[in-house]
Structure formats: structure tokens, C-alpha cells
CSV table of C-alpha atoms in Angstrom, one decimal:
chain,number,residue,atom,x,y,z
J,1,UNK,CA,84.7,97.7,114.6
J,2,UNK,CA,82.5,100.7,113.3
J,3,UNK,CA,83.2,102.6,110.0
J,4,UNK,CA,84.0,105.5,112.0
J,5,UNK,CA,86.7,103.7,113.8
J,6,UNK,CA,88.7,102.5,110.4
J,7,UNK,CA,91.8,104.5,110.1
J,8,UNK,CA,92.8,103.3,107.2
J,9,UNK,CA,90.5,103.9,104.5
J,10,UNK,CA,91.4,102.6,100.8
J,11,UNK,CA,91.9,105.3,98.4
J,12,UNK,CA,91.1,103.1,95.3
J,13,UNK,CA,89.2,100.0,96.2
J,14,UNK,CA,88.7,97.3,92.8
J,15,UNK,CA,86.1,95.3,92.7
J,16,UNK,CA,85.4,92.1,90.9
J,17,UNK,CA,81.5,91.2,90.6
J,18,UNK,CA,82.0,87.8,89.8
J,19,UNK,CA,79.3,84.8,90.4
J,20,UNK,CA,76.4,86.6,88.4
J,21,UNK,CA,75.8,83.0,86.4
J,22,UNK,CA,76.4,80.4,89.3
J,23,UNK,CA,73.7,82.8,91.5
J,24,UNK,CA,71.6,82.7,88.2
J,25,UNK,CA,71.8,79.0,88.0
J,26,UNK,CA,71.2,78.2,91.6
J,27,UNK,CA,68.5,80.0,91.9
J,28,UNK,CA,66.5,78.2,88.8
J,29,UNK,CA,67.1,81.1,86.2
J,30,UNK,CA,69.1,80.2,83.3
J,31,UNK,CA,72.9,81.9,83.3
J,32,UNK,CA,72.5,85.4,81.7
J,33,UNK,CA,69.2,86.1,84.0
J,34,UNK,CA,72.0,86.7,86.8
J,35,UNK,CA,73.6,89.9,85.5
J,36,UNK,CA,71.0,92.5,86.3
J,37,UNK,CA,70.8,91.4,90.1
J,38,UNK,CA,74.1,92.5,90.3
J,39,UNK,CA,73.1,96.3,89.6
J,40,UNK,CA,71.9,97.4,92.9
J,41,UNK,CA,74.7,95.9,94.9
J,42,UNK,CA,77.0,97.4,92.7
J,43,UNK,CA,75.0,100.8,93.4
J,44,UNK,CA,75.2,99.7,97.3
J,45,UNK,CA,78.6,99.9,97.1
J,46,UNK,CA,78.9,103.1,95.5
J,47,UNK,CA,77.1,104.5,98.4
J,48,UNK,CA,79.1,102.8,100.9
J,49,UNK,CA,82.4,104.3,99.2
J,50,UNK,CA,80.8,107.9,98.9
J,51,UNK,CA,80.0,107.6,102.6
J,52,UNK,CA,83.4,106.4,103.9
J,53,UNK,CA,85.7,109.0,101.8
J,54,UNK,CA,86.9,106.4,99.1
J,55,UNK,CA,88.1,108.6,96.0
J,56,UNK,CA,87.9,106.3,93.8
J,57,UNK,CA,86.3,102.7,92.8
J,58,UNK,CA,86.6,100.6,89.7
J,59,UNK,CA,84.1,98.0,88.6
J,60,UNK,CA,85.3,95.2,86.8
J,61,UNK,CA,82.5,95.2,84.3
J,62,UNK,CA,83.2,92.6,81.2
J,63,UNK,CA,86.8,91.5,79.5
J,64,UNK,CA,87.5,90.5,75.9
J,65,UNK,CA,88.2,86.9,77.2
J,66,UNK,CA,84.0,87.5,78.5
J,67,UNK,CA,83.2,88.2,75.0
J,68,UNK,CA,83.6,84.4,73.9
J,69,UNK,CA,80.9,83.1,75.8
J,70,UNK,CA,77.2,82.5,74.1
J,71,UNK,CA,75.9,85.8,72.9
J,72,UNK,CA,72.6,85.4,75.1
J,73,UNK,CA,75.2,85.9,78.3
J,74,UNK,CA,77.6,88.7,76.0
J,75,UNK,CA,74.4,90.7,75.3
J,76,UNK,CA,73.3,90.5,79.1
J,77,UNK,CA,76.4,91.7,80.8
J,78,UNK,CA,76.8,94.6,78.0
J,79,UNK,CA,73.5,95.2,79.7
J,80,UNK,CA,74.2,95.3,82.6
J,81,UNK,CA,77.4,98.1,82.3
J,82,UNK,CA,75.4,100.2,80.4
J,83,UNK,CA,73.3,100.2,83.1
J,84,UNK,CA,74.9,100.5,85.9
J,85,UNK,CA,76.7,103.2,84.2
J,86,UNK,CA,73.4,104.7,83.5
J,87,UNK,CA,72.3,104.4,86.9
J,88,UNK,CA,74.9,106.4,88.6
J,89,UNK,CA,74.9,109.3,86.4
J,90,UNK,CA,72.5,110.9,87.9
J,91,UNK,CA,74.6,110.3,91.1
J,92,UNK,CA,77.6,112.4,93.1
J,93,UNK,CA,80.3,110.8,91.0
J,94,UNK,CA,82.7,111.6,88.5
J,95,UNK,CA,82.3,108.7,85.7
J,96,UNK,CA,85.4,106.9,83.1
J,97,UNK,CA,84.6,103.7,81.2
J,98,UNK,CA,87.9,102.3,80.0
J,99,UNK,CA,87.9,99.3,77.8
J,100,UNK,CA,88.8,98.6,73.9
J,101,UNK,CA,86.2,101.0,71.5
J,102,UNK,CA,87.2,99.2,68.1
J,103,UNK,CA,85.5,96.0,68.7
J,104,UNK,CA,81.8,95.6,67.9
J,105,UNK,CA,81.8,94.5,71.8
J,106,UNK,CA,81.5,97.7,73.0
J,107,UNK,CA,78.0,99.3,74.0
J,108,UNK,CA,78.1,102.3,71.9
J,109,UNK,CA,76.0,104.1,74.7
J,110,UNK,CA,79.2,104.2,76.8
J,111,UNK,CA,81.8,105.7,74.5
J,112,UNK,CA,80.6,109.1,75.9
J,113,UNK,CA,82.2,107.8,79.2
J,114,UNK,CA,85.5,107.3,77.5
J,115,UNK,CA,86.6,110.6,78.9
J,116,UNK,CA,85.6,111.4,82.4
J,117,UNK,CA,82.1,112.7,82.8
J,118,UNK,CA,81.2,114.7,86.4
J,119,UNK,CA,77.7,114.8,88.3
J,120,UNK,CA,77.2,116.2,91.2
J,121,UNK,CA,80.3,117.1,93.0
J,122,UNK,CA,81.9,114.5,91.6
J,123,UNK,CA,83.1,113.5,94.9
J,124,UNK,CA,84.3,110.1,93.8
J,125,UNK,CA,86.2,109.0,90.8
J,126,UNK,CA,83.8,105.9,89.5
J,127,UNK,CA,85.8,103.3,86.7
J,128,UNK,CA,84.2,100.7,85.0
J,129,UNK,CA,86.2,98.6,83.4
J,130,UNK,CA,84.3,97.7,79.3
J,131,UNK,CA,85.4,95.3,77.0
J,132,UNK,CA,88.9,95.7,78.5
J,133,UNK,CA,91.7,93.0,78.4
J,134,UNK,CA,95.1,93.1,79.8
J,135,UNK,CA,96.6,92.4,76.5
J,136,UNK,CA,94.8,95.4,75.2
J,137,UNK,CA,96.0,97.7,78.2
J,138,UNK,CA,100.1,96.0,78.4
J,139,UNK,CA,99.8,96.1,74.2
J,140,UNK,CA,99.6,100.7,74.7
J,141,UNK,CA,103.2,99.9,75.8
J,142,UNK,CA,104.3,98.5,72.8
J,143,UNK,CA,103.4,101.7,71.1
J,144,UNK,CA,101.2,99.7,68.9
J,145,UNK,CA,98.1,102.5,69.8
J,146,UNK,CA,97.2,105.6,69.2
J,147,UNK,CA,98.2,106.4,72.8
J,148,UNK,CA,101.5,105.9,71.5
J,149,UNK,CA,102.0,109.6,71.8
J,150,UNK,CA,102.1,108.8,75.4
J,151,UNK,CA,104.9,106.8,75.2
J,152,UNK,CA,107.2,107.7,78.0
J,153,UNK,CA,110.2,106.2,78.4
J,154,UNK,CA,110.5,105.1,82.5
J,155,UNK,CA,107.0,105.9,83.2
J,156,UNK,CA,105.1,102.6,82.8
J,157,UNK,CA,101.9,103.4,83.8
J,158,UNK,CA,101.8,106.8,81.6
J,159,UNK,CA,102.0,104.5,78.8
J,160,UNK,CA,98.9,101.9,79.6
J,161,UNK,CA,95.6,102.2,78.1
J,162,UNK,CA,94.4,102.5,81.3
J,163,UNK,CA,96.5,105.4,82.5
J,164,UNK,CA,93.9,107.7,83.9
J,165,UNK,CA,93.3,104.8,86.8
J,166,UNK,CA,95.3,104.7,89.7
J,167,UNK,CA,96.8,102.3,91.7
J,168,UNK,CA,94.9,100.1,93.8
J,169,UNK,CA,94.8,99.4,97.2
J,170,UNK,CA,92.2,96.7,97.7
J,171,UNK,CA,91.0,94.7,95.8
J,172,UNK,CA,87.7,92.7,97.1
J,173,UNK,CA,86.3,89.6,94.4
J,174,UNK,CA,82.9,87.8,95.2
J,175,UNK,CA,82.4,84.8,94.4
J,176,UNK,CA,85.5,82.7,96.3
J,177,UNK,CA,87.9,82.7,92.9
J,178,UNK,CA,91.6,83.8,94.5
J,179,UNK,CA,92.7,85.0,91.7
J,180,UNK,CA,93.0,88.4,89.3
J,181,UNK,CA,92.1,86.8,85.8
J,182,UNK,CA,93.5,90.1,84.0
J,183,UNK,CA,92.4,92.9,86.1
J,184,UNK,CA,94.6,95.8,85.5
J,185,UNK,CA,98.0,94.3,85.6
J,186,UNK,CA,99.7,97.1,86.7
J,187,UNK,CA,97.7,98.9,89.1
J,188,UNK,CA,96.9,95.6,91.2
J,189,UNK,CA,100.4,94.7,91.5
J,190,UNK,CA,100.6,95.6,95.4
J,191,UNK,CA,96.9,95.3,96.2
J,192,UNK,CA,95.8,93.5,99.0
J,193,UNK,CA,93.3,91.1,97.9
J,194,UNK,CA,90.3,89.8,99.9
J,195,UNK,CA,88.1,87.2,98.6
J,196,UNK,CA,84.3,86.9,99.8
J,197,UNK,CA,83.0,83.2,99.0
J,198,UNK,CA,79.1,84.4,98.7
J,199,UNK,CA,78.5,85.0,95.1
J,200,UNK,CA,77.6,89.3,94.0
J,201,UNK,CA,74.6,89.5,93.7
J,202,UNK,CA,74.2,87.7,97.5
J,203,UNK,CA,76.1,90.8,98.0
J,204,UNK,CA,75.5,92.2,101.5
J,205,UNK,CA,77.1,95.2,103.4
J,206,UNK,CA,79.0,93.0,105.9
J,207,UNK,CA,80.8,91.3,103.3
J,208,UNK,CA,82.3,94.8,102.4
J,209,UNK,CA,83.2,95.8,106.7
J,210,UNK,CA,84.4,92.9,106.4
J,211,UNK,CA,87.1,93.0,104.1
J,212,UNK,CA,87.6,96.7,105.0
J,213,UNK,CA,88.7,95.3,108.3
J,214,UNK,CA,90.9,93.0,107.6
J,215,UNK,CA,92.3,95.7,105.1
J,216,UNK,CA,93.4,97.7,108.5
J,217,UNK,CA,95.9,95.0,109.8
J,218,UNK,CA,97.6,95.2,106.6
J,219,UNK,CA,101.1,96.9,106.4
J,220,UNK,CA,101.3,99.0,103.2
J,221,UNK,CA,105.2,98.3,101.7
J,222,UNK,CA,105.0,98.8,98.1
J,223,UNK,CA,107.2,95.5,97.5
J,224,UNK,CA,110.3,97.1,100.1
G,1,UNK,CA,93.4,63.1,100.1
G,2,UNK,CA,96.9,61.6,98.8
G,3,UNK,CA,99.6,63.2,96.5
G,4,UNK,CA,98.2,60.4,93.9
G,5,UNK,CA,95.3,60.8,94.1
G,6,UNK,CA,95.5,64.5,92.5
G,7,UNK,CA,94.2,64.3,89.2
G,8,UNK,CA,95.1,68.2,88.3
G,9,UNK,CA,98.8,68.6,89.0
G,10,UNK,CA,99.8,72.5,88.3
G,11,UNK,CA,102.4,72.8,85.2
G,12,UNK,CA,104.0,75.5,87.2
G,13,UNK,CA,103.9,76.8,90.5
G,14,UNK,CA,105.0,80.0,91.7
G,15,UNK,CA,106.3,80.5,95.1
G,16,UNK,CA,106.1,83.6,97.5
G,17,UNK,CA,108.2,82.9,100.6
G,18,UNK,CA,107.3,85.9,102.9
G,19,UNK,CA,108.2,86.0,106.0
G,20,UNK,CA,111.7,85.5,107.0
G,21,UNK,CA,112.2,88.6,108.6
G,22,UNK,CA,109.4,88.7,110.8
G,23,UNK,CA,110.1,84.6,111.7
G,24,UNK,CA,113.8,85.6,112.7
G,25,UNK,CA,112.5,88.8,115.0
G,26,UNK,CA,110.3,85.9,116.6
G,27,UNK,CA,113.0,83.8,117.2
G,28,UNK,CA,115.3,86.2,118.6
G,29,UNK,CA,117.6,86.5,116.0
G,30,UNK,CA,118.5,89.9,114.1
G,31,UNK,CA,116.1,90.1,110.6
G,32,UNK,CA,119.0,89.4,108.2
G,33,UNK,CA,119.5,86.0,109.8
G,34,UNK,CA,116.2,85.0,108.8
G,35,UNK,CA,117.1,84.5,105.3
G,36,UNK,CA,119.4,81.6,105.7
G,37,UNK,CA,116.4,79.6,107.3
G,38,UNK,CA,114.4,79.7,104.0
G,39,UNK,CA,117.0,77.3,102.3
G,40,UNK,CA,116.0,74.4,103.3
G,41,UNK,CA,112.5,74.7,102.6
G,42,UNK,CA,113.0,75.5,99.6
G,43,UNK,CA,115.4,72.3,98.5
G,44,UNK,CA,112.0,70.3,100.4
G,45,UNK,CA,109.6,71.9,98.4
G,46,UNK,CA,111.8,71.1,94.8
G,47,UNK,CA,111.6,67.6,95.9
G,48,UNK,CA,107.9,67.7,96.3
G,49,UNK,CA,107.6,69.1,93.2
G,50,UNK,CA,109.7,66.9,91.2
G,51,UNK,CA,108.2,63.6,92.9
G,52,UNK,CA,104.8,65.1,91.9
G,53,UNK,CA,105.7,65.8,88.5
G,54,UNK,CA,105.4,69.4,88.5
G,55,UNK,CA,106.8,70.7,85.0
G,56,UNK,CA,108.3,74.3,86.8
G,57,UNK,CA,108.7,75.5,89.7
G,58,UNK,CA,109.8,79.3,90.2
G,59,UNK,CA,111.0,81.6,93.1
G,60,UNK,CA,110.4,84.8,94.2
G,61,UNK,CA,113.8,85.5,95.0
G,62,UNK,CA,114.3,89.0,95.4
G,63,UNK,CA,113.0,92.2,93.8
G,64,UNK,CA,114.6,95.4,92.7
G,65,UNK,CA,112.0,96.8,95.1
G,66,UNK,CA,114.0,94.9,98.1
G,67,UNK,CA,116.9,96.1,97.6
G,68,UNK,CA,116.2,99.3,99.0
G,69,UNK,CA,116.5,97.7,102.0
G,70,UNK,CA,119.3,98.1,104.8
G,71,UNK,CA,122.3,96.6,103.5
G,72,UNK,CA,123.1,93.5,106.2
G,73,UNK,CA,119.7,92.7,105.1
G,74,UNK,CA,120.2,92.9,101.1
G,75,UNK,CA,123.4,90.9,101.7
G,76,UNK,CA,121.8,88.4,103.5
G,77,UNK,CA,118.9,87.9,100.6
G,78,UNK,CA,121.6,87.9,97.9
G,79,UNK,CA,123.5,85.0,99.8
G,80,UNK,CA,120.3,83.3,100.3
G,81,UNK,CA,119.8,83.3,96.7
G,82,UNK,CA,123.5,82.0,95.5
G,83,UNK,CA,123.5,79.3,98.0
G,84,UNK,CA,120.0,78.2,96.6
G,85,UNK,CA,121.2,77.9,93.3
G,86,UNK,CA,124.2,76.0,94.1
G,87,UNK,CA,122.1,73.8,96.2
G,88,UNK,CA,120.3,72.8,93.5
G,89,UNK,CA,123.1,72.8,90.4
G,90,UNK,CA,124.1,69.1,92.1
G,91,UNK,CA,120.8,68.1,91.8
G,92,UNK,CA,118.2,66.8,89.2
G,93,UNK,CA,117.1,70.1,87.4
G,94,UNK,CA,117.0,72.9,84.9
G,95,UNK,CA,117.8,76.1,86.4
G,96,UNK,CA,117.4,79.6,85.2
G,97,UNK,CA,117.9,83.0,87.1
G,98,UNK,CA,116.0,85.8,86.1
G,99,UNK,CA,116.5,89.2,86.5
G,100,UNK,CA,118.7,92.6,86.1
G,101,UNK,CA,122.1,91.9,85.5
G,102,UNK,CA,123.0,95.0,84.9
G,103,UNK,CA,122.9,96.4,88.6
G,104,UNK,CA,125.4,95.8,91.2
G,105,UNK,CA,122.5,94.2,93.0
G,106,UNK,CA,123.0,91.0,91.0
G,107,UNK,CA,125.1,88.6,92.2
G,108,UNK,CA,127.8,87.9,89.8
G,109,UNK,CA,127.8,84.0,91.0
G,110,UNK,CA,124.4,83.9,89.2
G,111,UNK,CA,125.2,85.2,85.8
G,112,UNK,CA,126.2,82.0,84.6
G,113,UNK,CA,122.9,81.0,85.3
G,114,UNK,CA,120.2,83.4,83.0
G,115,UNK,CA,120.7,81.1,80.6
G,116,UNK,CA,119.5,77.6,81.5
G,117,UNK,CA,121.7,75.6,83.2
G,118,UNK,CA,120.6,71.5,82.7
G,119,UNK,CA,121.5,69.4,85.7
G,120,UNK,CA,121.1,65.5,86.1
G,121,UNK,CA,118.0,64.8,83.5
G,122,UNK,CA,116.1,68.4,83.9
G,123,UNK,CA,113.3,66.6,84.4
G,124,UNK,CA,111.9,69.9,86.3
G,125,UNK,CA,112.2,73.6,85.3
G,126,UNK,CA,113.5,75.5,88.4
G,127,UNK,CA,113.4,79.2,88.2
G,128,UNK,CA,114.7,81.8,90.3
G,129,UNK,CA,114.0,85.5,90.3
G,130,UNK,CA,116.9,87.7,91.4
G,131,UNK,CA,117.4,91.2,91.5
G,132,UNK,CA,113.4,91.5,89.6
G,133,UNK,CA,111.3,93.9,89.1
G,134,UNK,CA,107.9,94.0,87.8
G,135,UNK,CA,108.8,97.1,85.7
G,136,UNK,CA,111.9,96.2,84.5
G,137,UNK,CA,110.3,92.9,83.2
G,138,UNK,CA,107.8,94.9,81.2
G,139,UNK,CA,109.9,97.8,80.3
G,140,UNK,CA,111.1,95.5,77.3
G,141,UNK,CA,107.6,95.6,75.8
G,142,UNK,CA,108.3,99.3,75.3
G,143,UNK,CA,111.4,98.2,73.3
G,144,UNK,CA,113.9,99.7,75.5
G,145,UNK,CA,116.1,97.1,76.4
G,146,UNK,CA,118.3,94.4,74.4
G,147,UNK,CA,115.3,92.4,73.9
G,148,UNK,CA,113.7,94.6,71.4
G,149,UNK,CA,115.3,92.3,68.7
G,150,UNK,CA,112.5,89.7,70.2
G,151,UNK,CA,109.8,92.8,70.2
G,152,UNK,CA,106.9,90.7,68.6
G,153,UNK,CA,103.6,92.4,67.6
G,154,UNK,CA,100.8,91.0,69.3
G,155,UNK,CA,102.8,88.6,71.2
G,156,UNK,CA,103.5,90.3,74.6
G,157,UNK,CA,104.2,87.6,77.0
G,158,UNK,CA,107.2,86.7,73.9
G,159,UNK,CA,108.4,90.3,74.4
G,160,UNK,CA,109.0,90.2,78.3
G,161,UNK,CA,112.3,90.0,80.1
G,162,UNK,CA,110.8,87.0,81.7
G,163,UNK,CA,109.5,85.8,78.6
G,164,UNK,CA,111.1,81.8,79.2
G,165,UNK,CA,108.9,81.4,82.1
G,166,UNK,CA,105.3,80.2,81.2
G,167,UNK,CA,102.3,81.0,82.3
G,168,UNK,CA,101.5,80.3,86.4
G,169,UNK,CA,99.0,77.6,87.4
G,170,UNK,CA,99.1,78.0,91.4
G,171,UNK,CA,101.1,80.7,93.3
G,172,UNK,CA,101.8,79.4,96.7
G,173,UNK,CA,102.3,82.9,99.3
G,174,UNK,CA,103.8,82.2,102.6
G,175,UNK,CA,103.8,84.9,105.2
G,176,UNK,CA,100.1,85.3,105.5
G,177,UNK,CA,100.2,88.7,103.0
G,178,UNK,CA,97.2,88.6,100.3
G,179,UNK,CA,99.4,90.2,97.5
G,180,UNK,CA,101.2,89.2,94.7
G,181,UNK,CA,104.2,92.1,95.5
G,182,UNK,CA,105.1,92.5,91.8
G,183,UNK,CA,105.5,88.7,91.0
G,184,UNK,CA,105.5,88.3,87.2
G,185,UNK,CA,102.3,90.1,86.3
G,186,UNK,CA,101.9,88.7,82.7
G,187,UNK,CA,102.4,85.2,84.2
G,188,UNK,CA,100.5,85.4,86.9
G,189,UNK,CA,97.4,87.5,85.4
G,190,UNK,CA,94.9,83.8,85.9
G,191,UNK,CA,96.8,82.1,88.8
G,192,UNK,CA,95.1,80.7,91.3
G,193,UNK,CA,96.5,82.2,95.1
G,194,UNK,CA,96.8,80.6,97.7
G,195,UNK,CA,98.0,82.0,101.0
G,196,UNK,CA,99.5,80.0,104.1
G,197,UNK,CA,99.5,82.0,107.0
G,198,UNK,CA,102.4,80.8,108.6
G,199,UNK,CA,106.1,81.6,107.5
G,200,UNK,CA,108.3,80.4,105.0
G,201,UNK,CA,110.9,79.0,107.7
G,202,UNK,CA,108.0,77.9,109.2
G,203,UNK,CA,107.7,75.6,106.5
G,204,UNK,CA,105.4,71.9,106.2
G,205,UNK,CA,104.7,69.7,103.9
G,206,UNK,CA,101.2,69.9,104.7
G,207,UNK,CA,101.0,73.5,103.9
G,208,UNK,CA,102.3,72.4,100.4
G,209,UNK,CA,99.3,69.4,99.9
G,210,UNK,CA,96.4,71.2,101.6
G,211,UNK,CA,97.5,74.0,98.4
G,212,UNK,CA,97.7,71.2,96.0
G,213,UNK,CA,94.2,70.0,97.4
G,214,UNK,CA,92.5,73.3,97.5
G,215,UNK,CA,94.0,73.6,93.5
G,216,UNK,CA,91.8,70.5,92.9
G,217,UNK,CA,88.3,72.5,93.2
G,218,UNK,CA,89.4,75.5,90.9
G,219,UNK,CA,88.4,75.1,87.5
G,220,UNK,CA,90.6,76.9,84.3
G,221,UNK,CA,88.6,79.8,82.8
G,222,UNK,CA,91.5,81.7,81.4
G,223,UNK,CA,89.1,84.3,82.1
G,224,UNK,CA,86.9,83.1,79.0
């Protein structure tokens, strides 16, 4: 199947990166080496998705849980977002960071991203997820934040930290783990979710078709 | 590989059983009848669990979501869900039922049940979600519902409606769907998935132990 002949395009396609150290490791570097091979996949993606009419694509970039790990791999994949965040503003794309801004965690080079920057045309809505944690986003409906003003009573996704990101249709996750550890709670909750086994930065374009294709044979019921 | 020698036994599996519709239009039956076939499978896979010494075992039963659905069909579900429950009140277990009571969508047979209900020695936690929704569930973090009296800073899984049913080890989805449809999304945020392609009154033992063995290669990260 060609590109052309997909009739069902995503609108909001998630992507989890994940691998970077096992790649790292196999291939004779020690674990935080792996981080910056995943950059130009993750711009080869963003191409991809400008090119098929995806509006929007969120990176998962690090979590809070990340942050425990040795501080030779934390100061690697901070790296790495600031980046990759870097590296497509110069792009067509229209630019949010979303993650906690209190911790010392967070690259201070990305809190100008914590409201929605625009290049270009802006054409697609680019997320990367930064020091974010689902207890952080659920704890915005507790009204324990200063988004608190939000607070809307029977609009749960209003009320997340991570309001500004919509649901998602697909979810794709390299590196053959089946499962969401704490990617946005609430927007995934009726994504379809493909797993490629090959590890990011192995990334290659077919790996993407691929779970694009298998995307079309899915029925879209929203839990009815 | 044999059922002993599994040296990682999930505390709690969460199971998906998709399909019944589809498996009844395949069989020539009307979609509401398929409902009735899932009972049995489900009694089987309790035993499994409880030989295996599974601590809980929990049920997608049926969501808020569903009931939208035409009403020989949310009939059907519902009935499918008492007769479960009864099933298993003779048997060795410690039931709980989960989910809105305050809708006419609940089946008043099941009240008695969201509170746990011991039977024989409770060796196993069996949990069953009726009439759920995945925003209902976290609309008591915002405080809205009785609940609020357990409204814990910092503690959000304590402060769910579901908040009695631990975290997920292994989600087994039959049906063939790669989604997790609303299924506790606090509980569920570093399950493993596993997806059998065929449908839930389609139902094998061997679908059950190839997801037990494929659980043996995943490691815990608790998305540290």
C-alpha cells in the first residue's frame, strides 16, 4: 500500500522513542551515548507527518520516573529534548513542550516552549513531552496547581496539565515494550497501539508504513 | 514451558474480553447472544488463575461508554455480568463490583457486591467492572463525588473510585483490538498488553499460558 492510498490518516499520532540505551549498549557505546542517535529519526518522522497531513505529533521525550536513573544518562536525554526541540524550530511546525517546570529537571532552554511557539506555517502541531509524569498531569485535577483555575467540573481533560494536547489516535512505541508506562493517561485511553520490536534509533521509514497500515484496518469506536 | 515452571506470576491480571459480538455474527446468531458465550470462559480462566496463584484477577465488564448501545444488546451485557457474579459467589473467592451505581445502567443484583463479598477462603481477589467509566473513575480526584472524604493530597491512585483495585501486572485483550478502551487508566498506566487475536468465546487455555510465557521476558521498570 502507498501513502497516497491510506484513507485513514491519524490526526494525532504519539510516539514513544524507547530503546536509546539497549541500541547504545549493543552497539559497544556505553548507555547515555544512545540518546543523540535518536534525533534524526525523530526529525524523520516529523517529515513523514508534515508530508502525510498529520496535525499533530507528540514525542515522548523523558518522565519524572526517567529522572532517577544515573545522572550521566539524565543529563543525556535532557540533551537530547533540547535538541531535538532546537532542531525543528527552524522547521514548518508549531512547537509546545509540556512537562513539570518546578523541578531542577527541566532544561531551562525549553521553558520558552511552554506555550506554543509557531515557524513556518506552523502546519503541524509538534508536542514533546519534558520532565512530565502522569501523576503530575492526573494531580492538575485535584486542583492542587496553579491550573486550578481551570478546574471544570465534567470536563476532565480541561483540567489536565496537559490540556492543550489532544486525543490520540495512534500510538507507535519502538523498542517491542507493549505497554504505556505513563504516557498521557487520558488522551491514550482509546489509541490504537502498535509496537515495532527494532529499537529507535534502528528507526527506519517502513517501520512507520507499517504501523500506518495496520492503523487502516482499525474501527475507530471510542469505547461504544 | 509449564505453568510451574513460571518463576514471575502477575499479582494481578486484567482481562479485556472483546469480541462477543463479532464471534456471535460469525456463528449465525444475533450480536446480543454472543454475550452469554463469554461465561464460561471466564469461570475457566478464574480457575487458572487461582491454581496459579494469581493474587487478583479483574474484568472488564462493561463500561458506561457501552451502554449507549442498542438495548437487546445492553441487556444482554448486564445479564452476562449478574450471572458471572453469581457464578462465582459459590466459589472460592473475594468478589468486588466496581462501578456507577447511581445509573439505572447498574444492575441492582450487584449492589450487594461493591463492597467485597468473601467466599470459601478468598484466596483470590476477583474483580468485576460494571457500568465503568474511565471518567467517572477519575472524576473523584476532582472531589466531586462521595469519595472526596478519601480526597488524599499526593496520593491519587487512593483518591479514585476504583481506588481497591491495585496496580495491573499483565492485561490480557481478547478480540484482536490493540487498545486499552478506557480500562482503569491509573492501574494500568505500566501494564504489560498482551493481545490474542482470536475471541473471547473463542477462548483456550493456551492463549492464557503463551500470555503468561510472553510475561516471563518483560522486565518491571515502573517506568524508572
Amino acid at each position: 500500500m502507498t501513502l497516497s492510498a491510506m484513507r485513514r490518516i491519524p490526526k494525532h499520532i504519539g510516539i514513544i522513542p524507547d530503546g536509546n540505551r539497549r541500541w547504545a549498549e549493543i552497539n559497544g557505546l556505553t548507555k547515555e551515548k544512545g540518546y543523540a542517535y535518536g534525533l534524526k529519526p525523530g526529525i524523520r518522522l516529523y517529515e513523514l507527518c508534515l508530508e502525510l497531513g498529520v496535525g499533530e505529533l507528540t514525542f515522548y521525550g523523558f518522565t519524572q520516573d526517567n529522572t532517577k536513573r544515573p545522572s550521566l544518562q539524565t543529563a543525556a536525554f535532557r540533551k537530547a529534548c533540547v535538541d531535538a526541540v532546537s532542531m525543528l524550530s527552524g522547521r514548518d511546525a508549531s512547537l509546545l513542550v509540556v512537562g513539570d517546570t518546578s523541578s531542577p529537571s527541566f532544561p531551562k532552554e525549553l521553558v520558552p516552549y511552554t506555550t506554543r511557539r509557531v515557524f513556518g506555517s506552523g502546519r503541524i502541531k509538534v508536542n514533546f513531552l519534558v520532565n512530565y509524569g502522569w501523576k503530575w498531569d492526573l494531580s492538575f485535577l485535584q486542583g492542587q496547581n496553579s491550573s486550578s483555575k481551570k478546574f471544570s467540573k465534567g470536563n476532565l481533560h480541561n483540567s489536565l496539565a496537559s490540556s492543550e494536547l489532544s486525543r490520540i489516535d495512534l500510538i507507535i512505541r519502538w523498542g517491542g515494550r507493549r505497554r504505556l508506562s505513563g504516557f498521557l493517561p487520558v488522551q491514550t485511553i482509546y489509541s490504537d497501539f502498535y509496537v515495532v520490536d527494532d529499537l529507535w534509533p534502528d528507526f527506519r521509514e517502513e517501520h512507520f508504513y507499517k504501523g500506518l497500515h495496520w492503523y487502516q484496518s482499525q474501527d475507530v469506536t471510542l469505547g461504544g
